[in-house]
């Protein structure tokens, strides 16, 4: 029999705690984002009713009806590739953008955030694995990128984000997550941002425990948490 949402939430919470335990981390430093891109509005409502605060969506076209109904509840994260011409749709609605990967996008976020009188929290997406199919800056590009956006005062870089390749054995993703953490620590030693970069957005259904062991502070969980509604 399929598990209920409550059972899935409890199961994920237990696995997060166990991963924290084996790595000596505090579970309150790990936030779970419920990725609802595969599921309907009703499921988003149930997730929020279950007191989960963070909702993740990867395309505005899929998110729009859910955000219009429920956007005043919870905290919304834009986790997918963001086209520059979609910034106007998401600004002020999604408190966190996980996919900053180019200067033109940073400039557009600055323009629209400034016009709205708000700051936008961003993660730089970094392609640690080096796969051509993945978006993101290469690790070598990140220091100059941070310098080039330093004067965009409405764009707050709070963290780094990466996606690991899918691996049957999640242990094989460890070097990718470790690489993102080491990059963060190196950037902070160089003090390239006003405030240190604290956050790491890494870990999905298949590999979140390894990501937590390597320092993730935001795991983005779809399938394992809210399931996957076919054809939606
Ligand atoms: C879809 C998606 C997720 C969630 O994927 P699951 O494997 O279902 O947990 C996480 N992050 C990003 C960027 C995604 O696009």
mmCIF file of C-alpha atoms and ligand atoms in Angstrom:
data_model
loop_
_atom_site.group_PDB
_atom_site.id
_atom_site.type_symbol
_atom_site.label_atom_id
_atom_site.label_comp_id
_atom_site.label_asym_id
_atom_site.label_seq_id
_atom_site.Cartn_x
_atom_site.Cartn_y
_atom_site.Cartn_z
ATOM 1 C CA UNK A 1 0.000 0.000 0.000
ATOM 2 C CA UNK A 2 1.175 3.505 -0.805
ATOM 3 C CA UNK A 3 2.443 5.534 2.107
ATOM 4 C CA UNK A 4 0.506 8.582 3.268
ATOM 5 C CA UNK A 5 2.062 12.029 3.105
ATOM 6 C CA UNK A 6 2.430 12.015 6.892
ATOM 7 C CA UNK A 7 4.337 8.731 6.721
ATOM 8 C CA UNK A 8 6.597 10.037 3.988
ATOM 9 C CA UNK A 9 7.353 13.208 5.950
ATOM 10 C CA UNK A 10 8.143 11.160 9.049
ATOM 11 C CA UNK A 11 10.356 8.809 7.051
ATOM 12 C CA UNK A 12 12.319 11.660 5.473
ATOM 13 C CA UNK A 13 12.696 13.370 8.830
ATOM 14 C CA UNK A 14 14.120 10.191 10.338
ATOM 15 C CA UNK A 15 16.585 9.793 7.472
ATOM 16 C CA UNK A 16 17.681 13.455 7.782
ATOM 17 C CA UNK A 17 18.276 12.965 11.486
ATOM 18 C CA UNK A 18 20.230 9.769 10.929
ATOM 19 C CA UNK A 19 22.461 11.452 8.303
ATOM 20 C CA UNK A 20 23.080 14.303 10.750
ATOM 21 C CA UNK A 21 23.906 11.847 13.491
ATOM 22 C CA UNK A 22 26.544 9.974 11.503
ATOM 23 C CA UNK A 23 28.178 13.255 10.448
ATOM 24 C CA UNK A 24 27.921 15.069 13.772
ATOM 25 C CA UNK A 25 25.610 17.776 12.459
ATOM 26 C CA UNK A 26 22.652 19.540 14.022
ATOM 27 C CA UNK A 27 19.366 18.623 12.250
ATOM 28 C CA UNK A 28 18.124 22.185 12.711
ATOM 29 C CA UNK A 29 20.801 23.282 10.185
ATOM 30 C CA UNK A 30 19.222 21.161 7.438
ATOM 31 C CA UNK A 31 16.087 22.514 5.755
ATOM 32 C CA UNK A 32 13.835 20.369 3.590
ATOM 33 C CA UNK A 33 12.266 21.879 0.479
ATOM 34 C CA UNK A 34 9.241 19.936 -0.780
ATOM 35 C CA UNK A 35 9.626 19.937 -4.562
ATOM 36 C CA UNK A 36 6.095 19.947 -5.931
ATOM 37 C CA UNK A 37 6.774 20.190 -9.665
ATOM 38 C CA UNK A 38 5.419 16.668 -10.287
ATOM 39 C CA UNK A 39 2.257 17.059 -8.214
ATOM 40 C CA UNK A 40 -1.021 18.959 -8.194
ATOM 41 C CA UNK A 41 -2.281 21.946 -6.259
ATOM 42 C CA UNK A 42 -4.067 19.668 -3.785
ATOM 43 C CA UNK A 43 -0.798 18.044 -2.803
ATOM 44 C CA UNK A 44 0.859 21.444 -2.296
ATOM 45 C CA UNK A 45 -2.030 22.380 0.006
ATOM 46 C CA UNK A 46 -1.578 19.124 1.947
ATOM 47 C CA UNK A 47 2.156 19.715 2.305
ATOM 48 C CA UNK A 48 1.545 23.186 3.731
ATOM 49 C CA UNK A 49 -1.182 21.851 6.043
ATOM 50 C CA UNK A 50 1.333 19.316 7.314
ATOM 51 C CA UNK A 51 3.404 22.301 8.509
ATOM 52 C CA UNK A 52 6.108 21.988 5.916
ATOM 53 C CA UNK A 53 7.216 25.514 5.160
ATOM 54 C CA UNK A 54 9.380 25.330 2.028
ATOM 55 C CA UNK A 55 7.958 24.692 -1.449
ATOM 56 C CA UNK A 56 10.164 24.250 -4.532
ATOM 57 C CA UNK A 57 9.119 24.603 -8.173
ATOM 58 C CA UNK A 58 11.294 24.564 -11.266
ATOM 59 C CA UNK A 59 9.162 26.239 -13.970
ATOM 60 C CA UNK A 60 6.881 29.252 -13.653
ATOM 61 C CA UNK A 61 4.408 27.706 -16.124
ATOM 62 C CA UNK A 62 3.896 24.763 -13.737
ATOM 63 C CA UNK A 63 4.049 26.837 -10.563
ATOM 64 C CA UNK A 64 1.724 29.671 -11.515
ATOM 65 C CA UNK A 65 -1.648 28.188 -10.566
ATOM 66 C CA UNK A 66 -0.241 26.756 -7.319
ATOM 67 C CA UNK A 67 1.413 30.016 -6.365
ATOM 68 C CA UNK A 68 -1.745 32.002 -7.155
ATOM 69 C CA UNK A 69 -3.763 29.796 -4.812
ATOM 70 C CA UNK A 70 -1.230 29.261 -2.036
ATOM 71 C CA UNK A 71 1.622 31.749 -2.493
ATOM 72 C CA UNK A 72 0.772 33.632 0.684
ATOM 73 C CA UNK A 73 1.494 30.442 2.653
ATOM 74 C CA UNK A 74 4.942 28.985 3.097
ATOM 75 C CA UNK A 75 8.206 30.092 1.550
ATOM 76 C CA UNK A 76 8.723 29.540 -2.151
ATOM 77 C CA UNK A 77 11.948 28.465 -3.845
ATOM 78 C CA UNK A 78 12.625 28.677 -7.568
ATOM 79 C CA UNK A 79 14.951 25.734 -8.229
ATOM 80 C CA UNK A 80 14.928 25.329 -12.035
ATOM 81 C CA UNK A 81 16.749 27.035 -14.875
ATOM 82 C CA UNK A 82 15.470 30.622 -14.974
ATOM 83 C CA UNK A 83 15.024 32.383 -18.304
ATOM 84 C CA UNK A 84 15.762 36.086 -18.136
ATOM 85 C CA UNK A 85 12.316 36.975 -19.523
ATOM 86 C CA UNK A 86 10.663 35.027 -16.673
ATOM 87 C CA UNK A 87 12.287 37.090 -13.910
ATOM 88 C CA UNK A 88 9.346 39.476 -13.902
ATOM 89 C CA UNK A 89 6.998 36.570 -13.159
ATOM 90 C CA UNK A 90 8.931 35.166 -10.220
ATOM 91 C CA UNK A 91 10.354 38.252 -8.515
ATOM 92 C CA UNK A 92 8.692 38.968 -5.188
ATOM 93 C CA UNK A 93 6.944 35.579 -5.284
ATOM 94 C CA UNK A 94 9.871 33.238 -4.755
ATOM 95 C CA UNK A 95 11.961 34.321 -1.778
ATOM 96 C CA UNK A 96 14.872 32.140 -2.924
ATOM 97 C CA UNK A 97 16.302 31.538 -6.404
ATOM 98 C CA UNK A 98 18.599 28.501 -6.528
ATOM 99 C CA UNK A 99 19.788 28.788 -10.122
ATOM 100 C CA UNK A 100 21.802 31.957 -10.703
ATOM 101 C CA UNK A 101 24.269 30.939 -13.416
ATOM 102 C CA UNK A 102 25.017 33.986 -15.572
ATOM 103 C CA UNK A 103 25.616 37.720 -15.411
ATOM 104 C CA UNK A 104 22.626 38.735 -17.557
ATOM 105 C CA UNK A 105 20.330 36.925 -15.113
ATOM 106 C CA UNK A 106 21.937 38.618 -12.111
ATOM 107 C CA UNK A 107 21.480 42.009 -13.778
ATOM 108 C CA UNK A 108 17.825 41.351 -14.521
ATOM 109 C CA UNK A 109 17.219 40.118 -10.947
ATOM 110 C CA UNK A 110 18.824 43.344 -9.696
ATOM 111 C CA UNK A 111 16.635 45.518 -11.952
ATOM 112 C CA UNK A 112 13.391 43.830 -11.033
ATOM 113 C CA UNK A 113 14.179 43.497 -7.309
ATOM 114 C CA UNK A 114 15.183 47.138 -7.117
ATOM 115 C CA UNK A 115 11.996 48.222 -8.868
ATOM 116 C CA UNK A 116 9.983 46.132 -6.391
ATOM 117 C CA UNK A 117 11.946 47.522 -3.444
ATOM 118 C CA UNK A 118 13.058 44.100 -2.252
ATOM 119 C CA UNK A 119 16.186 41.962 -2.008
ATOM 120 C CA UNK A 120 16.319 38.522 -3.588
ATOM 121 C CA UNK A 121 18.184 35.626 -1.961
ATOM 122 C CA UNK A 122 20.140 33.601 -4.465
ATOM 123 C CA UNK A 123 22.255 30.493 -4.700
ATOM 124 C CA UNK A 124 24.891 30.319 -7.438
ATOM 125 C CA UNK A 125 24.414 27.153 -9.432
ATOM 126 C CA UNK A 126 27.755 25.430 -9.905
ATOM 127 C CA UNK A 127 28.410 22.511 -12.232
ATOM 128 C CA UNK A 128 30.761 20.485 -10.064
ATOM 129 C CA UNK A 129 30.360 17.213 -11.957
ATOM 130 C CA UNK A 130 31.307 18.854 -15.278
ATOM 131 C CA UNK A 131 28.540 17.090 -17.245
ATOM 132 C CA UNK A 132 27.608 19.115 -20.374
ATOM 133 C CA UNK A 133 23.935 18.462 -19.719
ATOM 134 C CA UNK A 134 23.986 20.443 -16.462
ATOM 135 C CA UNK A 135 23.588 24.195 -16.083
ATOM 136 C CA UNK A 136 25.862 26.153 -13.822
ATOM 137 C CA UNK A 137 29.131 28.007 -13.602
ATOM 138 C CA UNK A 138 32.305 25.976 -13.518
ATOM 139 C CA UNK A 139 34.029 26.183 -10.113
ATOM 140 C CA UNK A 140 36.881 28.166 -11.706
ATOM 141 C CA UNK A 141 34.461 30.841 -12.938
ATOM 142 C CA UNK A 142 32.861 31.516 -9.561
ATOM 143 C CA UNK A 143 35.377 33.992 -8.018
ATOM 144 C CA UNK A 144 35.264 36.352 -11.022
ATOM 145 C CA UNK A 145 31.513 35.957 -11.229
ATOM 146 C CA UNK A 146 31.149 37.025 -7.602
ATOM 147 C CA UNK A 147 33.349 40.063 -8.270
ATOM 148 C CA UNK A 148 31.258 40.975 -11.313
ATOM 149 C CA UNK A 149 27.997 41.012 -9.333
ATOM 150 C CA UNK A 150 29.371 42.551 -6.127
ATOM 151 C CA UNK A 151 27.710 45.914 -6.815
ATOM 152 C CA UNK A 152 24.237 44.414 -7.466
ATOM 153 C CA UNK A 153 22.954 45.398 -4.051
ATOM 154 C CA UNK A 154 19.498 43.785 -4.331
ATOM 155 C CA UNK A 155 20.952 40.354 -5.177
ATOM 156 C CA UNK A 156 22.090 38.576 -2.019
ATOM 157 C CA UNK A 157 24.263 35.531 -2.637
ATOM 158 C CA UNK A 158 23.583 33.330 0.365
ATOM 159 C CA UNK A 159 24.751 29.992 -0.971
ATOM 160 C CA UNK A 160 25.843 27.595 -3.688
ATOM 161 C CA UNK A 161 23.695 24.982 -5.400
ATOM 162 C CA UNK A 162 24.595 21.880 -7.359
ATOM 163 C CA UNK A 163 23.019 18.765 -8.822
ATOM 164 C CA UNK A 164 24.863 15.458 -8.797
ATOM 165 C CA UNK A 165 24.494 12.981 -11.650
ATOM 166 C CA UNK A 166 21.973 10.232 -10.942
ATOM 167 C CA UNK A 167 23.813 7.232 -9.507
ATOM 168 C CA UNK A 168 22.383 3.836 -8.705
ATOM 169 C CA UNK A 169 24.746 3.875 -5.732
ATOM 170 C CA UNK A 170 24.384 7.320 -4.104
ATOM 171 C CA UNK A 171 27.758 6.965 -2.414
ATOM 172 C CA UNK A 172 29.267 7.787 -5.831
ATOM 173 C CA UNK A 173 27.833 11.336 -5.609
ATOM 174 C CA UNK A 174 29.930 12.169 -2.544
ATOM 175 C CA UNK A 175 32.819 13.882 -4.407
ATOM 176 C CA UNK A 176 30.357 16.275 -6.092
ATOM 177 C CA UNK A 177 28.843 17.382 -2.777
ATOM 178 C CA UNK A 178 32.216 17.556 -1.087
ATOM 179 C CA UNK A 179 33.470 19.678 -4.000
ATOM 180 C CA UNK A 180 30.682 22.222 -3.490
ATOM 181 C CA UNK A 181 31.399 22.486 0.229
ATOM 182 C CA UNK A 182 35.129 22.944 -0.370
ATOM 183 C CA UNK A 183 34.417 25.613 -2.969
ATOM 184 C CA UNK A 184 32.240 27.491 -0.477
ATOM 185 C CA UNK A 185 34.960 27.339 2.153
ATOM 186 C CA UNK A 186 37.612 28.587 -0.309
ATOM 187 C CA UNK A 187 35.392 31.474 -1.427
ATOM 188 C CA UNK A 188 34.838 32.496 2.175
ATOM 189 C CA UNK A 189 38.591 32.485 2.807
ATOM 190 C CA UNK A 190 38.938 34.908 -0.105
ATOM 191 C CA UNK A 191 36.116 37.046 1.363
ATOM 192 C CA UNK A 192 34.559 37.713 -2.054
ATOM 193 C CA UNK A 193 31.141 38.555 -0.641
ATOM 194 C CA UNK A 194 30.151 41.092 2.019
ATOM 195 C CA UNK A 195 28.741 38.369 4.230
ATOM 196 C CA UNK A 196 30.199 34.847 4.233
ATOM 197 C CA UNK A 197 28.378 32.325 2.064
ATOM 198 C CA UNK A 198 26.764 29.915 4.490
ATOM 199 C CA UNK A 199 24.248 27.842 2.534
ATOM 200 C CA UNK A 200 24.594 24.739 0.379
ATOM 201 C CA UNK A 201 21.577 23.625 -1.685
ATOM 202 C CA UNK A 202 22.353 20.030 -2.565
ATOM 203 C CA UNK A 203 20.744 16.611 -2.316
ATOM 204 C CA UNK A 204 17.643 15.182 -4.017
ATOM 205 C CA UNK A 205 15.523 12.074 -3.404
ATOM 206 C CA UNK A 206 18.216 9.676 -4.502
ATOM 207 C CA UNK A 207 21.215 11.170 -2.737
ATOM 208 C CA UNK A 208 20.164 13.516 0.079
ATOM 209 C CA UNK A 209 21.760 11.584 2.911
ATOM 210 C CA UNK A 210 25.183 11.744 1.280
ATOM 211 C CA UNK A 211 24.627 15.473 0.610
ATOM 212 C CA UNK A 212 23.766 16.064 4.272
ATOM 213 C CA UNK A 213 26.847 14.171 5.409
ATOM 214 C CA UNK A 214 28.860 16.534 3.186
ATOM 215 C CA UNK A 215 27.289 19.683 4.615
ATOM 216 C CA UNK A 216 24.043 20.387 2.766
ATOM 217 C CA UNK A 217 21.828 22.987 4.451
ATOM 218 C CA UNK A 218 18.920 22.724 1.954
ATOM 219 C CA UNK A 219 17.807 19.405 0.467
ATOM 220 C CA UNK A 220 15.338 19.548 -2.446
ATOM 221 C CA UNK A 221 13.026 16.539 -2.241
ATOM 222 C CA UNK A 222 10.354 15.623 -4.759
ATOM 223 C CA UNK A 223 9.684 11.951 -5.358
ATOM 224 C CA UNK A 224 10.608 10.623 -1.913
ATOM 225 C CA UNK A 225 8.441 13.179 -0.133
ATOM 226 C CA UNK A 226 5.401 14.102 -2.222
ATOM 227 C CA UNK A 227 5.528 11.330 -4.807
ATOM 228 C CA UNK A 228 5.145 11.696 -8.515
ATOM 229 C CA UNK A 229 1.647 11.968 -10.018
ATOM 230 C CA UNK A 230 1.774 10.532 -13.542
ATOM 231 C CA UNK A 231 0.504 12.797 -16.262
ATOM 232 C CA UNK A 232 0.302 15.898 -14.084
HETATM 233 C C1 LIG B 1 13.023 17.950 -9.691
HETATM 234 C C2 LIG B 1 14.127 18.550 -8.935
HETATM 235 C C3 LIG B 1 14.401 18.119 -7.624
HETATM 236 C C4 LIG B 1 13.658 16.983 -6.938
HETATM 237 O O1 LIG B 1 13.878 15.769 -7.564
HETATM 238 P P1 LIG B 1 13.564 14.350 -6.846
HETATM 239 O O2 LIG B 1 14.613 13.448 -7.392
HETATM 240 O O3 LIG B 1 12.198 13.976 -7.247
HETATM 241 O O4 LIG B 1 13.720 14.561 -5.384
HETATM 242 C C5 LIG B 1 15.426 18.759 -6.954
HETATM 243 N N1 LIG B 1 16.138 19.751 -7.519
HETATM 244 C C6 LIG B 1 15.905 20.194 -8.761
HETATM 245 C C7 LIG B 1 16.721 21.307 -9.311
HETATM 246 C C8 LIG B 1 14.895 19.609 -9.512
HETATM 247 O O5 LIG B 1 14.663 20.051 -10.760
#
